[in-house]
Amino acid sequence: MEPKSFEFGWTSGGVIDWIGKGYGTKPWKNPSVTRDVVVTCSSVQSGKEHEFVDRTLSNQTLVTKNEPFSWIQAELPVAVCPTHYRMSHRANDTRGLLRNWAFCASVDGKDWRVLCQHTNDQTLTSTNHDTLTGAWEVRMPKEEYYHLFRVVIYEEGNSENTNTLAGCCFELFGLVRHRAWSSNVKVTVG
């Protein structure tokens, strides 16, 4: 069987949304609150870990301390071969927008692969509050599956030239395999 497929869309749900809906069988609940997705970070300046995968853009955002190479990580109960990821900054606050960072993945939490590297990325802008959410394509050279995903800010990597990383509404799109399954399942979410 083919992997379950979550195609990118600005308004469509992705893998985290699907997990939050009990794998498509229940009303949505934040999957970090239900402990289906485990969010950790290098430090917390404000907010709570579950806010990283919440799907509502608000002032409730996970923000790390101003420490070099700060990171926020989501551990999923399924393996994903990502094609895109989407993330928001925070509502009504355009300070510290991401500019220089890496989107990484791991299967064991020890060895990390940089899937996307961003240098002076202007996707998140302060001129329009609608652009406090960005989405980026992940170009995988071959089909590889991961269950740990991490955003790492490079030194002085935000628009204020500090190391503070703010993130919410994190979402993944791509192919999914349940880590315990020996075969794959296909469903397209529009």
Short mmCIF file of N, CA, C and O in Angstrom, two decimals, residues 10 85-87 89 94 96-103 115-126 131-138 151-154 156-161:
data_model
loop_
_atom_site.label_atom_id
_atom_site.label_comp_id
_atom_site.label_asym_id
_atom_site.label_seq_id
_atom_site.Cartn_x
_atom_site.Cartn_y
_atom_site.Cartn_z
N TRP A 10 -2.74 26.19 1.93
CA TRP A 10 -2.73 27.23 2.96
C TRP A 10 -3.83 27.02 3.99
O TRP A 10 -3.66 27.33 5.16
N TYR A 85 6.50 22.41 5.02
CA TYR A 85 6.14 22.71 6.41
C TYR A 85 5.64 24.14 6.46
O TYR A 85 5.98 24.96 5.62
N ARG A 86 4.79 24.39 7.43
CA ARG A 86 4.16 25.70 7.60
C ARG A 86 4.32 26.09 9.07
O ARG A 86 4.22 25.24 9.96
N MET A 87 4.56 27.37 9.31
CA MET A 87 4.74 27.83 10.68
C MET A 87 4.37 29.31 10.76
O MET A 87 4.52 30.04 9.78
N HIS A 89 4.50 33.04 13.18
CA HIS A 89 5.29 33.78 14.17
C HIS A 89 4.42 33.98 15.41
O HIS A 89 4.49 33.21 16.33
N THR A 94 5.33 41.84 15.57
CA THR A 94 6.24 41.59 14.45
C THR A 94 7.71 41.69 14.86
O THR A 94 8.58 41.77 14.00
N GLY A 96 11.20 40.19 16.15
CA GLY A 96 11.91 38.92 16.18
C GLY A 96 11.48 37.92 15.13
O GLY A 96 11.48 36.71 15.39
N LEU A 97 11.13 38.38 13.93
CA LEU A 97 10.71 37.48 12.86
C LEU A 97 11.89 36.62 12.40
O LEU A 97 13.01 37.11 12.25
N LEU A 98 11.65 35.36 12.16
CA LEU A 98 12.71 34.45 11.70
C LEU A 98 13.31 34.93 10.39
O LEU A 98 12.59 35.30 9.46
N ARG A 99 14.64 34.87 10.31
CA ARG A 99 15.36 35.22 9.09
C ARG A 99 16.37 34.13 8.72
O ARG A 99 16.55 33.81 7.57
N ASN A 100 17.07 33.60 9.70
CA ASN A 100 18.13 32.62 9.46
C ASN A 100 17.92 31.42 10.37
O ASN A 100 18.07 31.52 11.59
N TRP A 101 17.56 30.29 9.77
CA TRP A 101 17.27 29.11 10.56
C TRP A 101 17.37 27.85 9.71
O TRP A 101 17.50 27.92 8.49
N ALA A 102 17.29 26.73 10.38
CA ALA A 102 17.29 25.42 9.72
C ALA A 102 16.07 24.63 10.17
O ALA A 102 15.66 24.71 11.33
N PHE A 103 15.52 23.88 9.23
CA PHE A 103 14.47 22.91 9.52
C PHE A 103 15.13 21.55 9.42
O PHE A 103 15.67 21.19 8.38
N LEU A 115 17.00 19.64 6.53
CA LEU A 115 16.15 19.48 5.35
C LEU A 115 16.02 20.78 4.57
O LEU A 115 15.89 20.76 3.35
N CYS A 116 16.00 21.89 5.27
CA CYS A 116 15.92 23.23 4.64
C CYS A 116 16.79 24.17 5.44
O CYS A 116 16.73 24.17 6.68
N GLN A 117 17.55 24.97 4.74
CA GLN A 117 18.36 25.98 5.38
C GLN A 117 17.92 27.34 4.86
O GLN A 117 17.82 27.52 3.65
N HIS A 118 17.63 28.27 5.76
CA HIS A 118 17.12 29.58 5.36
C HIS A 118 18.13 30.67 5.74
O HIS A 118 18.56 30.73 6.90
N THR A 119 18.47 31.49 4.78
CA THR A 119 19.40 32.59 5.00
C THR A 119 18.74 33.88 4.54
O THR A 119 18.34 33.99 3.37
N ASN A 120 18.58 34.82 5.45
CA ASN A 120 17.91 36.09 5.18
C ASN A 120 16.55 35.88 4.50
O ASN A 120 16.18 36.58 3.56
N ASP A 121 15.81 34.92 4.99
CA ASP A 121 14.49 34.58 4.46
C ASP A 121 13.50 35.66 4.90
O ASP A 121 13.33 35.91 6.08
N GLN A 122 12.85 36.30 3.95
CA GLN A 122 11.93 37.40 4.23
C GLN A 122 10.46 36.98 4.14
O GLN A 122 9.58 37.82 4.02
N THR A 123 10.20 35.68 4.19
CA THR A 123 8.82 35.19 4.07
C THR A 123 7.92 35.79 5.14
O THR A 123 6.80 36.22 4.86
N LEU A 124 8.38 35.82 6.37
CA LEU A 124 7.62 36.43 7.46
C LEU A 124 7.96 37.91 7.47
O LEU A 124 9.12 38.28 7.64
N THR A 125 6.96 38.77 7.25
CA THR A 125 7.22 40.20 7.15
C THR A 125 6.40 40.99 8.16
O THR A 125 5.36 40.54 8.63
N SER A 126 6.88 42.18 8.45
CA SER A 126 6.18 43.03 9.41
C SER A 126 5.24 44.01 8.72
O SER A 126 4.53 44.75 9.39
N THR A 131 1.06 37.95 6.65
CA THR A 131 2.26 37.21 6.30
C THR A 131 3.08 36.82 7.52
O THR A 131 4.28 36.60 7.43
N LEU A 132 2.43 36.72 8.65
CA LEU A 132 3.12 36.21 9.83
C LEU A 132 3.11 34.69 9.84
O LEU A 132 3.55 34.06 10.78
N THR A 133 2.59 34.10 8.77
CA THR A 133 2.63 32.66 8.56
C THR A 133 3.38 32.41 7.26
O THR A 133 3.17 33.09 6.27
N GLY A 134 4.27 31.44 7.30
CA GLY A 134 5.02 31.09 6.10
C GLY A 134 4.95 29.60 5.85
O GLY A 134 4.67 28.82 6.76
N ALA A 135 5.20 29.24 4.63
CA ALA A 135 5.26 27.83 4.25
C ALA A 135 6.45 27.64 3.33
O ALA A 135 6.75 28.52 2.50
N TRP A 136 7.12 26.52 3.48
CA TRP A 136 8.32 26.26 2.73
C TRP A 136 8.30 24.84 2.18
O TRP A 136 7.88 23.90 2.86
N GLU A 137 8.79 24.69 0.97
CA GLU A 137 8.89 23.37 0.35
C GLU A 137 10.13 22.66 0.89
O GLU A 137 11.17 23.27 1.12
N VAL A 138 9.99 21.36 1.08
CA VAL A 138 11.11 20.52 1.50
C VAL A 138 11.42 19.62 0.30
O VAL A 138 10.58 18.85 -0.13
N VAL A 151 13.06 23.07 14.48
CA VAL A 151 13.41 24.37 13.91
C VAL A 151 14.52 24.93 14.80
O VAL A 151 14.36 25.03 16.02
N VAL A 152 15.66 25.27 14.19
CA VAL A 152 16.82 25.79 14.92
C VAL A 152 17.15 27.17 14.37
O VAL A 152 17.40 27.31 13.16
N ILE A 153 17.16 28.17 15.23
CA ILE A 153 17.52 29.51 14.79
C ILE A 153 19.04 29.64 14.82
O ILE A 153 19.70 29.19 15.75
N TYR A 154 19.58 30.22 13.74
CA TYR A 154 21.02 30.47 13.71
C TYR A 154 21.34 31.67 14.58
O TYR A 154 20.46 32.47 14.92
N GLU A 156 21.92 35.06 16.10
CA GLU A 156 21.34 36.35 15.73
C GLU A 156 20.45 36.21 14.50
O GLU A 156 20.45 37.05 13.60
N GLY A 157 19.63 35.16 14.51
CA GLY A 157 18.88 34.77 13.32
C GLY A 157 17.49 35.34 13.16
O GLY A 157 16.76 34.90 12.28
N ASN A 158 17.10 36.31 13.98
CA ASN A 158 15.78 36.91 13.75
C ASN A 158 15.94 38.37 13.33
O ASN A 158 17.05 38.89 13.27
N SER A 159 14.83 39.02 13.03
CA SER A 159 14.86 40.39 12.51
C SER A 159 15.38 41.42 13.51
O SER A 159 15.69 42.55 13.12
N GLU A 160 15.50 41.04 14.77
CA GLU A 160 16.06 41.93 15.80
C GLU A 160 17.53 41.60 16.06
O GLU A 160 18.13 42.13 16.99
N ASN A 161 18.07 40.66 15.28
CA ASN A 161 19.45 40.17 15.46
C ASN A 161 19.68 39.57 16.84
O ASN A 161 20.72 39.76 17.45
#
